[in-house]
Coordinates of C-alpha atoms in Angstrom, one line a residue:
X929 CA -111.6 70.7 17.8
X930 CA -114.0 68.9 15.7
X931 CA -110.9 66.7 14.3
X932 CA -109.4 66.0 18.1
X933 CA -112.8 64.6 18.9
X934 CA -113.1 62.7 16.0
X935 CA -109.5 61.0 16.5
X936 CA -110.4 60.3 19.8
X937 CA -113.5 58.4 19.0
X938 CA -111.7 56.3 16.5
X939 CA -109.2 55.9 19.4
X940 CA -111.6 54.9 21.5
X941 CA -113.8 52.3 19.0
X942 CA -110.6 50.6 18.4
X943 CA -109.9 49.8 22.2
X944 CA -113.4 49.0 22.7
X945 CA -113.0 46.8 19.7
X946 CA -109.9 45.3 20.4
X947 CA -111.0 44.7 23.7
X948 CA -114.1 42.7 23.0
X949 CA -111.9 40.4 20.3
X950 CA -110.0 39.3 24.0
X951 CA -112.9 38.6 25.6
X952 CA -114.4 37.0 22.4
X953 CA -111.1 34.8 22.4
X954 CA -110.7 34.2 26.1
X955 CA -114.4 33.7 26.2
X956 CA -114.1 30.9 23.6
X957 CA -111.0 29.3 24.8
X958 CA -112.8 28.8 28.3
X959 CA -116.0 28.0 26.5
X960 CA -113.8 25.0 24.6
X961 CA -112.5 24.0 27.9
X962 CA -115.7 23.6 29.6
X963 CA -117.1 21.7 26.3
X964 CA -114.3 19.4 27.1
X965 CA -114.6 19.1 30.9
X966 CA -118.3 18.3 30.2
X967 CA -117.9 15.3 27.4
X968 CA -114.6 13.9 29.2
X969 CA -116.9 14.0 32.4
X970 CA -119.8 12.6 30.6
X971 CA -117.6 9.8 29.5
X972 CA -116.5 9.0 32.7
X973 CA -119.6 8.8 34.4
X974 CA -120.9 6.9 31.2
X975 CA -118.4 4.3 32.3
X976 CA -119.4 4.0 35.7
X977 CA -123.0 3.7 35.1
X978 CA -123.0 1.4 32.1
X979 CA -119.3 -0.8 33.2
X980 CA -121.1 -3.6 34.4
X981 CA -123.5 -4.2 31.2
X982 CA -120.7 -3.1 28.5
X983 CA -118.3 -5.5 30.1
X984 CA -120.9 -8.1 31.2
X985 CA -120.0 -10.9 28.5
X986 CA -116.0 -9.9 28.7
X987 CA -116.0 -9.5 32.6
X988 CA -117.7 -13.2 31.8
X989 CA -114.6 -14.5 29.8
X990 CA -111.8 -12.9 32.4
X991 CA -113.9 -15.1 35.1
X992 CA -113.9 -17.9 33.3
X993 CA -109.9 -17.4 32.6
X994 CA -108.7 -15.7 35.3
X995 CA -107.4 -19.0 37.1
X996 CA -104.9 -19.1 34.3
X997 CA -103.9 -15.6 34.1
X998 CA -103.5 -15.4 37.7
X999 CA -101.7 -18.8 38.2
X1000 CA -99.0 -16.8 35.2
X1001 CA -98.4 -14.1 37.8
X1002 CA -98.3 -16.1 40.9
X1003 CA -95.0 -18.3 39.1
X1004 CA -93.7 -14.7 37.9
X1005 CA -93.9 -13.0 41.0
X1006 CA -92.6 -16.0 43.4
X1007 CA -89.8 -16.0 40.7
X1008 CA -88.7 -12.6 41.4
X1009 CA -90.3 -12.4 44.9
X1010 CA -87.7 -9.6 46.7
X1011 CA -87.1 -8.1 43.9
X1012 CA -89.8 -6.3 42.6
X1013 CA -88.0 -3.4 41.2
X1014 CA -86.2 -5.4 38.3
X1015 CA -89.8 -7.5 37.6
X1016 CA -91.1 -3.6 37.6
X1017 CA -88.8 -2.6 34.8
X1018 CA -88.9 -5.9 33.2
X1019 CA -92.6 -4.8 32.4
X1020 CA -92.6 -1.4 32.0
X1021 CA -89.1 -1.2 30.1
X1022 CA -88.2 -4.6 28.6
X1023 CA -91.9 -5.2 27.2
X1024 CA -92.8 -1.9 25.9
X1025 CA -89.8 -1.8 23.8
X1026 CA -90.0 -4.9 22.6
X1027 CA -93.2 -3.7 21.5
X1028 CA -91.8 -0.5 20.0
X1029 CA -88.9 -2.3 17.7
X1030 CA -91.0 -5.4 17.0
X1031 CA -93.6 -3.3 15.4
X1032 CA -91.3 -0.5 13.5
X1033 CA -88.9 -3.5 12.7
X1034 CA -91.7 -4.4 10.3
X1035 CA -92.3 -1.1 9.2
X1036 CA -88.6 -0.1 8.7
X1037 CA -88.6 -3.4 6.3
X1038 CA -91.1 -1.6 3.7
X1039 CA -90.0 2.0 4.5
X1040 CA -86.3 1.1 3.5
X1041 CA -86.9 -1.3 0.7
X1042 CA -90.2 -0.8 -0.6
X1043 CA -91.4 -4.1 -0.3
X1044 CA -94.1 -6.1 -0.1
X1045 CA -95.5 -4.0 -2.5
X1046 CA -99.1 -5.1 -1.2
X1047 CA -98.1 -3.1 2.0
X1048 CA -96.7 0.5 0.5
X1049 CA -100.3 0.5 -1.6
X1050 CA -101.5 2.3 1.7
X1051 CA -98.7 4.7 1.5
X1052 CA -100.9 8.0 2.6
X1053 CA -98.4 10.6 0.6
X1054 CA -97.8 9.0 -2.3
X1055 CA -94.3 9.1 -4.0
X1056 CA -92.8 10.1 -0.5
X1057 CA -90.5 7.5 1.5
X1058 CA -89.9 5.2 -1.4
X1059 CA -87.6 4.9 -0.2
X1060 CA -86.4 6.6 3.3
X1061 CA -83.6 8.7 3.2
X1062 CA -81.0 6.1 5.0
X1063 CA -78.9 9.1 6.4
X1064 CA -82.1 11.1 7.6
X1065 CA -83.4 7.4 9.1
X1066 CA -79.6 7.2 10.8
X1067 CA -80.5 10.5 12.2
X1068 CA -83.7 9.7 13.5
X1069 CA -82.4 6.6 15.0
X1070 CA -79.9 7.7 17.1
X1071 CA -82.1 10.4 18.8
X1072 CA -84.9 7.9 19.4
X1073 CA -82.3 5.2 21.0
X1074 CA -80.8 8.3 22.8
X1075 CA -84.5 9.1 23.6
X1076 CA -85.5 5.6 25.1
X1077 CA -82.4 5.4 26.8
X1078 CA -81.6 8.5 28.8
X1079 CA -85.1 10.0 29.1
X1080 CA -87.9 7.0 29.0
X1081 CA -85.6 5.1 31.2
X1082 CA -84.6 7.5 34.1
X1083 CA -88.2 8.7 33.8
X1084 CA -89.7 4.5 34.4
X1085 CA -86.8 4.6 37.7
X1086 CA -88.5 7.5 39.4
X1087 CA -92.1 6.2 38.2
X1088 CA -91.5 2.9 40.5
X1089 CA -90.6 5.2 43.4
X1090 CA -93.6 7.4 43.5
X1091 CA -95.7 4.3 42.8
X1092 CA -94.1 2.2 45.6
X1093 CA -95.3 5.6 48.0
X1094 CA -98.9 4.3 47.2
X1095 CA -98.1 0.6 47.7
X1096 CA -96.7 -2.5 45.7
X1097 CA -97.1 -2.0 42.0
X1098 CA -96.5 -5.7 41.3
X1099 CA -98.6 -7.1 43.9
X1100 CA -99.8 -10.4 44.0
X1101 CA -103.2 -10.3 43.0
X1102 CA -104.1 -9.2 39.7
X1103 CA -107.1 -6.4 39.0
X1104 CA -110.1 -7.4 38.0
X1105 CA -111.1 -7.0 34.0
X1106 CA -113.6 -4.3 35.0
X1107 CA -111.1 -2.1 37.1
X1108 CA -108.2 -2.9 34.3
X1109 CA -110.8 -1.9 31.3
X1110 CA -111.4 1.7 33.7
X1111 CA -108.3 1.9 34.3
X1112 CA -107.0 2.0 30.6
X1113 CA -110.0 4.2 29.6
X1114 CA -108.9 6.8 32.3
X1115 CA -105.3 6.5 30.6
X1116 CA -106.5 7.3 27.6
X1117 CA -108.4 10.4 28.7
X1118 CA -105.4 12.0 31.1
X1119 CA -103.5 11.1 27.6
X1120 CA -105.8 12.9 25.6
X1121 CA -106.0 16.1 27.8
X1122 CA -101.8 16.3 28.5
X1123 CA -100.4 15.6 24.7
X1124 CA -102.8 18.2 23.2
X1125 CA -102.0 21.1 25.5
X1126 CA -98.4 20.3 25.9
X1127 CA -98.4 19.6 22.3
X1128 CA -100.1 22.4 20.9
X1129 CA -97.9 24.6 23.4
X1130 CA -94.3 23.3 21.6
X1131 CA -96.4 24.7 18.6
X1132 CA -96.3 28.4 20.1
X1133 CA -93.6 29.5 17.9
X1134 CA -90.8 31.1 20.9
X1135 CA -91.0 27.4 21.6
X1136 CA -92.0 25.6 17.9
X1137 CA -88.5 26.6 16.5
X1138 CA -86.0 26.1 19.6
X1139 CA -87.9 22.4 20.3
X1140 CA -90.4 21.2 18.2
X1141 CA -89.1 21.9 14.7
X1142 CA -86.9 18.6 15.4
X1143 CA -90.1 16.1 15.0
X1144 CA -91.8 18.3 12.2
X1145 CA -88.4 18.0 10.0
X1146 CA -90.4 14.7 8.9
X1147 CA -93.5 16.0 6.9
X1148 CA -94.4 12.9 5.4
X1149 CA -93.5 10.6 8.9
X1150 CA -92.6 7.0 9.4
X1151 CA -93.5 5.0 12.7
X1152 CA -90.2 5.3 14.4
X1153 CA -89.9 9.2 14.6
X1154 CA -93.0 8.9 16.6
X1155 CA -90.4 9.5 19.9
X1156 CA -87.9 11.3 17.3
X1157 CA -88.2 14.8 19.4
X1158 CA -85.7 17.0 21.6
X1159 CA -85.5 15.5 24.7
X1160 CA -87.6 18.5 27.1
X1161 CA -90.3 17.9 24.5
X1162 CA -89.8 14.0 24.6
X1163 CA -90.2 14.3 28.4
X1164 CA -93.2 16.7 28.9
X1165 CA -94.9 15.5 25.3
X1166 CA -94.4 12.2 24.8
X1167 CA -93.2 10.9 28.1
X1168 CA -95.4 12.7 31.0
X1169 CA -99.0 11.6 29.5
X1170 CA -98.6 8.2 29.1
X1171 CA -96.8 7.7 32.7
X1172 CA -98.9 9.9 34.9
X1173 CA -102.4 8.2 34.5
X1174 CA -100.9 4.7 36.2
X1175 CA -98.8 7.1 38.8
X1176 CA -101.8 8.9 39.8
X1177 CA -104.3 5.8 40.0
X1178 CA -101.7 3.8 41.6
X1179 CA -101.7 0.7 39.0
X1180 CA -100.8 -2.9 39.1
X1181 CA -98.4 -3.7 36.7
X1182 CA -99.8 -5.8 34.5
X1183 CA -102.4 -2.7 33.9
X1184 CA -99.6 -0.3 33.3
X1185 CA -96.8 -3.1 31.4
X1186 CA -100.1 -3.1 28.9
X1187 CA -100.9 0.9 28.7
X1188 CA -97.1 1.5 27.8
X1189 CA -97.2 -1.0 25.1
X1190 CA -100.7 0.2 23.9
X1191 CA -99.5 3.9 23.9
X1192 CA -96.3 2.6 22.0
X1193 CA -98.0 0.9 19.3
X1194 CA -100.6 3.2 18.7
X1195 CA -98.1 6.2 18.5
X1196 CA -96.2 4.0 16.0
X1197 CA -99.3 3.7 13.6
X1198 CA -100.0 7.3 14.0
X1199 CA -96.7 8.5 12.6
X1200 CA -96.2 4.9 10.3
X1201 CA -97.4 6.7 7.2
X1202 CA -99.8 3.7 5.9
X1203 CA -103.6 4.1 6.4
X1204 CA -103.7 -0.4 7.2
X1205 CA -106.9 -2.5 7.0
X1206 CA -108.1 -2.9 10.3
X1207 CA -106.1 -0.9 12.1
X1208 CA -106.7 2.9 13.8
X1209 CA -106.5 6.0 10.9
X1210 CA -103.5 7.8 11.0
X1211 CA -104.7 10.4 8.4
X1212 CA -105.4 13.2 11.2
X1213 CA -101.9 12.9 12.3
X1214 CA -100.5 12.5 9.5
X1215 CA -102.2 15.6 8.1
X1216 CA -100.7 17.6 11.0
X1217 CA -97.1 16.6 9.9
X1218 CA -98.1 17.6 6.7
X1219 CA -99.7 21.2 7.6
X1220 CA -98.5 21.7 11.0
X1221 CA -101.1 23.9 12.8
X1222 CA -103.8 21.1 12.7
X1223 CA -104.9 18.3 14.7
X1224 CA -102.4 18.5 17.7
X1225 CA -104.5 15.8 19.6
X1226 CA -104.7 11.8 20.1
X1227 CA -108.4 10.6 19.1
X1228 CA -109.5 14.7 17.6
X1229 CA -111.9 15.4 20.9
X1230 CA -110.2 18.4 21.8
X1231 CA -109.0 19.2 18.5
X1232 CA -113.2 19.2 17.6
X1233 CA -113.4 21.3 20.8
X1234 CA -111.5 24.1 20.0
X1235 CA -111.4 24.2 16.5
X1236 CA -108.1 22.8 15.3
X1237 CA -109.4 20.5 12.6
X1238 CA -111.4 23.3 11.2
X1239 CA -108.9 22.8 8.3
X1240 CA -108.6 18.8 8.3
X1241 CA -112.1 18.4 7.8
X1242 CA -112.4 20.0 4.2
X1243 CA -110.0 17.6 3.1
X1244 CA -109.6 14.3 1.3
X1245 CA -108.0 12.9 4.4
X1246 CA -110.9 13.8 6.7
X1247 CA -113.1 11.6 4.0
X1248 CA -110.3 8.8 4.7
X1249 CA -110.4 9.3 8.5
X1250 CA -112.0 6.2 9.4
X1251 CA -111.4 2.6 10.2
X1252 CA -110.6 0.9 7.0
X1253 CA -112.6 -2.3 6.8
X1254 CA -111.4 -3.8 3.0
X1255 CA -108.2 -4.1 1.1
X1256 CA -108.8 -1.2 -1.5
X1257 CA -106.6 1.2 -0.5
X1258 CA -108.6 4.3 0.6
X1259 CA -106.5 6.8 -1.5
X1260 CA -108.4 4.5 -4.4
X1261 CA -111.6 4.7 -3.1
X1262 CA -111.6 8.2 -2.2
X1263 CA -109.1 10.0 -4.6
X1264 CA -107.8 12.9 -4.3
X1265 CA -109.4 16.1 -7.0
X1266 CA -107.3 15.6 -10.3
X1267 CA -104.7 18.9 -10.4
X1268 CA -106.1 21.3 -12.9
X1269 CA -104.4 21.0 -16.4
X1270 CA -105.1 16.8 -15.5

């Protein structure tokens, strides 16, 4: 009897045990989520309170030029006056992709032949790239195209539509600065929340290995597999966060023809493998192609929320995650510990 009693006490501690680590983790997880209601929150009402004296001297400029830059879309939209649609995809289609090849045209240049040499000094994994494989780069190529083509585009088609049920997206009056500057913050934020949720759900691994392992096959990435993915993740992922904030605030044009480039470019030097002068850090992305289970998010808010950097922030990259503001190369600067027997 003494031994039945004893079992089912252990029985018993372990349920009670196992029980509190799921409240501990669902506790935790909502506690994250509430941190991150509250600073997104705080953000937003930081930019309603302060918009007018943050923007005061730009707001100042856009007065001062505004004549010109709304004179440019009066001749535009006369020009394709009754046909909206096509001036529509002309700035949410044509533009952002120019923006995409003109930008990993460049980087394709050094990734496939190494040169100017003064560029590939910024290489963040060294000895990795140098060259590309040119029948991985085919690869990736073809899937991106296929990518732009049969998902981003159909998706921008049925973007117009729901936007035309809230009015004329390529009305004839431009916003003002202060409501495009919002407007673009707000992107950013809607970005933020959507890509690291969706994003760290393609990690879960029932999904990671049917969907996901497609983008991490590049460990040491290059700007144009930045939209190399299946296409449900390219659609939920990549597509679906940039495209909803403009959908849901019901955007002029020249607003959202600008947040699709942005989102474009900046995705580009994210994945482009080069930590550039001047130019955002890539070194928290690029550590998660590297490790995987780190840093799932856009600008690290949520990844600081809940933890997911935990990992990146003990390393040399975290010491090179910042702006860099000379032209020493920050893998000289901040070098990485000599390997033992060095």
């Amino acid at each position: 009897m003494p031994e039945e009693t004893t079992v089912r006490d252990k029985r018993a501690a372990e349920r009670k045990t196992a029980s509190m680590r799921r409240q501990e983790t669902t506790g935790g997880l909502w506690d994250s989520v509430k941190k991150a209601a509250v600073v997104i929150g705080s953000g937003i009402l930081f930019l309603a309170a302060f918009g007018n004296s943050v923007t005061w001297h730009l707001q100042k400029f856009w007065g001062a030029s505004g004549d010109f830059w709304q004179n440019q879309w009066t001749k535009l939209y006369l020009a394709f006056e009754g046909r909206e649609a096509s001036l529509f995809y002309m700035g949410t289609m044509l533009a952002p992709t120019l923006a995409f090849w003109v930008s990993n045209g460049l980087l394709l240049l050094v990734d496939t032949t190494g040169k100017p040499s003064f560029i590939t000094r910024y290489r963040i994994q060294m000895n990795k790239n140098d060259p590309v494989d040119p029948v991985k780069l085919r690869q990736a190529l073809r899937t991106v195209i296929f990518n732009q083509v049969f998902i981003s585009g159909p998706m921008v088609v049925g973007v117009y539509y729901l936007m035309t049920l809230r009015g004329n997206p390529c009305g004839p009056e431009l916003p003002t600065f202060h409501w495009a500057l919002l407007e673009l913050a707000l992107f950013s934020i809607i970005e933020e929340i959507l890509f690291y949720y969706s994003h760290r759900l393609f990690h879960h691994p029932s999904l990671y290995k049917h969907f996901h392992k497609q983008h991490h096959e590049w460990t040491a990435p290059i700007g144009v597999v930045s939209i190399y993915a299946h296409p449900l993740e390219h659609v939920i992922s990549n597509t679906l966060p940039v495209v909803i904030g403009p959908v849901i605030l019901g955007s002029h044009l020249s607003t959202t023809c600008m947040w699709y480039c942005v989102a474009l470019v900046s995705t580009t030097i994210s994945h482009c493998g080069y930590h550039l002068p001047f130019l955002p850090s890539p070194e928290s992305h690029d550590f998660h192609h590297l490790k995987f289970n780190q840093c799932y998010g856009v600008f690290g808010v949520l990844d600081r929320l809940h933890g997911t950097d935990a990992k990146f922030k003990q390393t040399k990259q975290y010491e090179r995650h910042t702006l860099l503001t000379s032209l020493t190369p920050l893998t000289h600067s901040i070098p990485d510990h000599p390997k033992k027997g060095q």
